[in-house]
Coordinates of C-alpha atoms in Angstrom, one line a residue:
M16 CA -39.1 13.0 -65.8
A17 CA -37.6 13.8 -62.7
E18 CA -34.8 11.3 -61.4
P19 CA -35.9 9.3 -58.1
K20 CA -34.6 10.7 -55.0
Q21 CA -31.9 9.0 -53.5
P22 CA -32.2 8.0 -49.9
R23 CA -30.9 10.4 -47.8
K24 CA -27.8 9.6 -45.6
S25 CA -28.3 9.5 -42.0
K26 CA -26.3 12.3 -40.3
K27 CA -26.3 10.1 -36.8
A28 CA -22.8 10.6 -35.8
Q29 CA -20.9 7.4 -35.5
K30 CA -19.8 6.4 -32.2
K31 CA -16.0 7.1 -31.9
I32 CA -14.1 4.3 -29.9
T33 CA -10.9 5.1 -28.8
I34 CA -8.7 2.4 -27.7
V35 CA -5.9 3.4 -24.8
R36 CA -3.2 1.1 -24.7
P37 CA -1.5 1.0 -21.4
P38 CA 2.4 0.5 -21.3
V39 CA 2.9 -3.4 -21.1
Q40 CA 5.4 -4.6 -18.5
I41 CA 7.0 -8.1 -18.5
F42 CA 7.2 -10.2 -15.5
G43 CA 9.0 -13.2 -14.6
H44 CA 6.3 -15.8 -13.6
R45 CA 8.2 -17.7 -10.8
G46 CA 11.3 -16.1 -12.0
N47 CA 12.8 -16.5 -15.5
S48 CA 11.1 -20.1 -15.2
G49 CA 11.3 -20.4 -19.1
Y50 CA 15.3 -20.7 -18.8
F51 CA 15.9 -21.9 -15.1
P52 CA 13.9 -24.1 -12.7
E53 CA 11.0 -22.4 -11.3
N54 CA 11.3 -20.3 -8.3
S55 CA 15.0 -20.8 -7.9
I56 CA 18.0 -18.5 -7.2
K57 CA 19.1 -18.5 -10.7
A58 CA 15.5 -18.1 -12.4
F59 CA 15.4 -14.9 -9.9
K60 CA 18.6 -13.6 -10.8
S61 CA 18.0 -13.6 -14.3
C62 CA 15.2 -11.5 -13.8
L63 CA 17.4 -9.0 -12.0
E64 CA 19.8 -8.9 -14.9
I65 CA 17.7 -8.7 -18.1
S66 CA 17.0 -4.9 -18.8
G67 CA 13.6 -5.8 -20.5
I68 CA 11.9 -7.5 -17.5
S69 CA 10.3 -5.3 -15.0
G70 CA 10.0 -7.6 -12.0
A71 CA 9.4 -11.0 -10.9
E72 CA 6.5 -13.3 -9.4
I73 CA 7.7 -15.7 -6.7
D74 CA 5.6 -18.3 -4.7
V75 CA 5.9 -18.3 -0.9
Q76 CA 4.8 -21.0 1.9
M77 CA 5.7 -21.6 5.6
T78 CA 6.9 -24.9 6.8
R79 CA 6.1 -26.9 9.7
D80 CA 8.9 -25.2 11.7
G81 CA 8.1 -21.8 10.7
E82 CA 10.6 -21.4 7.5
V83 CA 9.3 -19.1 4.6
I84 CA 10.3 -20.6 1.4
V85 CA 9.9 -19.9 -2.2
Y86 CA 7.9 -22.9 -3.8
H87 CA 4.7 -23.2 -5.6
D88 CA 3.3 -26.8 -5.3
E89 CA 1.2 -28.1 -2.4
D90 CA 3.6 -31.0 -2.0
L91 CA 7.1 -32.2 -3.1
T92 CA 5.6 -34.9 -5.4
R93 CA 6.8 -33.4 -8.7
F94 CA 10.2 -33.4 -7.7
G95 CA 10.2 -37.0 -6.4
G96 CA 9.5 -35.9 -2.4
P97 CA 6.9 -36.8 -0.3
K98 CA 3.1 -36.1 -0.6
A99 CA 2.9 -34.6 2.6
K100 CA 1.6 -30.9 2.4
I101 CA 4.3 -28.1 2.8
P102 CA 3.0 -26.9 6.1
T103 CA 3.2 -30.3 7.7
T104 CA 6.8 -30.8 6.5
S105 CA 9.9 -29.6 7.7
W106 CA 12.7 -27.4 6.3
N107 CA 15.1 -30.2 7.0
E108 CA 13.3 -32.4 4.9
I109 CA 12.5 -29.6 2.2
K110 CA 16.1 -28.3 1.7
K111 CA 17.4 -31.7 0.6
I112 CA 14.8 -32.1 -2.6
D113 CA 16.6 -31.6 -5.9
I114 CA 14.2 -29.5 -8.1
G115 CA 16.6 -28.9 -10.6
S116 CA 16.7 -32.6 -12.3
Y117 CA 13.3 -32.0 -13.4
Y118 CA 14.0 -29.6 -15.7
G119 CA 17.3 -31.2 -17.1
P120 CA 20.7 -32.5 -16.0
E121 CA 22.2 -29.2 -16.0
F122 CA 20.4 -27.8 -13.3
A123 CA 20.8 -31.2 -10.9
G124 CA 21.3 -30.2 -7.5
T125 CA 19.4 -27.2 -7.4
T126 CA 17.2 -26.8 -4.2
I127 CA 14.1 -24.9 -3.0
P128 CA 15.3 -21.6 -1.5
L129 CA 14.4 -19.7 1.6
L130 CA 12.8 -16.2 1.1
D131 CA 15.6 -14.6 2.6
D132 CA 17.8 -16.0 -0.3
L133 CA 16.0 -14.2 -2.6
M134 CA 15.5 -11.1 -0.6
A135 CA 19.2 -10.6 -0.3
L136 CA 19.5 -10.4 -4.1
L137 CA 17.4 -7.4 -4.5
P138 CA 19.4 -4.3 -5.4
E139 CA 19.1 -1.3 -2.6
N140 CA 17.5 0.9 -5.2
S141 CA 14.7 -1.3 -6.4
E142 CA 12.3 1.0 -7.3
D143 CA 12.2 -0.2 -10.9
F144 CA 11.7 -3.9 -10.4
L145 CA 8.6 -5.1 -8.9
L146 CA 8.7 -8.0 -6.6
N147 CA 5.2 -10.0 -6.7
I148 CA 5.1 -12.1 -3.8
E149 CA 2.3 -14.8 -4.1
L150 CA 1.1 -16.1 -0.8
K151 CA 0.2 -20.2 -1.6
I152 CA -2.3 -21.0 1.0
S153 CA -2.4 -24.6 1.7
P154 CA -6.1 -26.1 2.7
V155 CA -4.4 -27.3 6.1
L156 CA -3.3 -23.9 6.8
K157 CA -6.0 -22.1 8.8
G158 CA -7.0 -19.7 11.6
E159 CA -4.0 -18.8 13.8
N160 CA -1.7 -20.5 11.5
L161 CA -2.8 -18.7 8.7
K162 CA -2.3 -15.4 10.6
T163 CA 1.0 -16.7 12.0
F164 CA 2.4 -17.2 8.1
V165 CA 1.1 -13.8 6.8
H166 CA 2.7 -12.3 10.0
R167 CA 6.0 -14.1 9.6
L168 CA 6.2 -13.1 5.8
Y169 CA 5.4 -9.4 6.5
T170 CA 8.0 -9.2 9.2
Q171 CA 10.5 -11.1 7.0
V172 CA 10.0 -9.0 4.0
D173 CA 10.4 -5.6 6.5
S174 CA 13.7 -6.9 7.7
W175 CA 14.9 -6.3 4.0
V176 CA 12.8 -3.4 2.3
D177 CA 9.8 -1.4 2.9
P178 CA 6.9 -3.9 2.6
R179 CA 4.7 -1.3 0.7
K180 CA 7.3 -1.6 -2.0
I181 CA 6.4 -5.3 -2.6
L182 CA 3.1 -6.3 -4.4
F183 CA 1.4 -9.3 -2.3
S184 CA -0.9 -11.3 -3.9
S185 CA -3.1 -14.3 -3.3
F186 CA -5.9 -16.7 -4.5
N187 CA -6.9 -16.8 -0.8
W188 CA -8.3 -13.4 -0.2
D189 CA -8.5 -13.8 3.7
C190 CA -4.9 -13.2 3.7
L191 CA -5.1 -10.2 1.7
D192 CA -7.6 -8.7 4.1
I193 CA -5.0 -9.6 6.9
L194 CA -2.1 -7.8 5.0
R195 CA -4.5 -4.7 4.4
H196 CA -4.7 -4.3 8.4
Y197 CA -1.0 -3.6 8.3
S198 CA -1.2 -0.7 6.2
Q199 CA -3.5 1.3 3.8
E200 CA -0.7 1.7 1.7
M201 CA 0.3 -2.1 1.2
R202 CA 0.2 -3.0 -2.7
L203 CA -2.1 -5.7 -3.1
G204 CA -3.3 -8.1 -5.9
V205 CA -6.2 -10.1 -6.2
L206 CA -5.7 -13.4 -7.8
T207 CA -8.7 -15.4 -9.4
D208 CA -9.0 -18.2 -12.2
Q209 CA -12.4 -17.8 -12.6
P210 CA -13.3 -14.3 -13.6
D211 CA -16.6 -15.0 -15.0
E212 CA -17.9 -15.3 -11.3
R213 CA -17.4 -11.5 -10.8
G214 CA -16.9 -11.9 -7.0
W215 CA -13.6 -10.2 -7.5
I216 CA -15.2 -7.0 -8.6
S217 CA -16.2 -6.2 -5.0
K218 CA -13.0 -7.6 -3.6
V219 CA -10.8 -5.8 -5.6
K220 CA -12.8 -2.5 -4.3
Q221 CA -13.0 -3.3 -0.7
L222 CA -9.3 -4.0 -0.5
N223 CA -8.4 -1.1 -2.7
A224 CA -6.2 -3.5 -4.6
E225 CA -4.0 -2.0 -7.1
F226 CA -4.1 -5.1 -9.3
L227 CA -6.5 -7.9 -10.6
I228 CA -4.5 -11.0 -11.6
V229 CA -5.9 -13.5 -13.8
P230 CA -5.1 -16.3 -16.4
M231 CA -3.5 -14.7 -19.9
S232 CA -6.3 -16.9 -21.5
K233 CA -8.9 -14.9 -20.1
C234 CA -8.0 -11.5 -20.9
D235 CA -10.0 -11.0 -24.2
P236 CA -11.0 -7.4 -25.0
E237 CA -14.4 -8.1 -23.4
F238 CA -13.0 -8.7 -19.8
I239 CA -10.5 -5.8 -20.1
A240 CA -13.2 -3.4 -21.2
L241 CA -15.3 -4.7 -18.1
V242 CA -12.0 -4.2 -15.7
T243 CA -11.6 -0.9 -17.2
E244 CA -15.2 0.3 -16.7
E245 CA -15.6 -1.5 -13.1
L246 CA -12.2 -0.8 -11.6
E247 CA -9.3 1.5 -11.3
A248 CA -6.9 -1.5 -10.9
G249 CA -4.5 -2.4 -13.4
I250 CA -4.5 -6.1 -14.7
I251 CA -1.7 -8.6 -14.6
A252 CA -2.1 -11.6 -16.9
Y253 CA -0.1 -14.8 -16.2
T254 CA 1.2 -17.5 -18.3
E255 CA -0.4 -21.2 -17.7
F256 CA 2.6 -23.1 -19.0
D257 CA 4.4 -26.2 -17.8
Y258 CA 8.2 -25.0 -18.4
K259 CA 10.1 -28.6 -17.9
L260 CA 10.9 -28.7 -21.7
K261 CA 12.9 -25.5 -22.7
E262 CA 13.2 -25.3 -26.5

């Protein structure tokens, strides 16, 4: 008796998936904020001094009297200062705030720097170090005041380096629109903490932004595949930790 025929194996070719892993670069979020007070001169200098760090992200805002400062929060309450929003507070009030003691007694006396203080530290040949300046836009900063802030920031950066070498980013896409008008070569990053809402796809395309910037917790393989399929932009993933306590 002939043996029963075995089921023929399908000759359908298996789909080959090739995963291309782009080089990963490390940026200091608010400077090297794991070891120094965030957005401080020491945190920024540390990023410049460590060979494994490719750049630094800092946050900027404008005070009531038009000074561009390096600071993240909407107000100063985290560091014992007034509850008033940064754009309604004078530089004279802000520069007296001790932000260092929040992180530890060894940092007592650390104050909020001006953007000029950090720009002065950039080496002349800063091609290998990418500075990402995030524009923090308070709800009270609207209309002409918003345009004034963006213009002041742009001209201030321009007094130190070619602004086209800096990456400008923001959750407020209106200010990115303003920056794009300065130059089609401006390096822009679209920030979103709601990547599921897909509005960022059209914004990145409209601005021809270089990067999409999202929380690290959102960067799963499915999301990365979506960005790769839809856009030519790179991805910057930022951490979401409070560095008050160092281990």
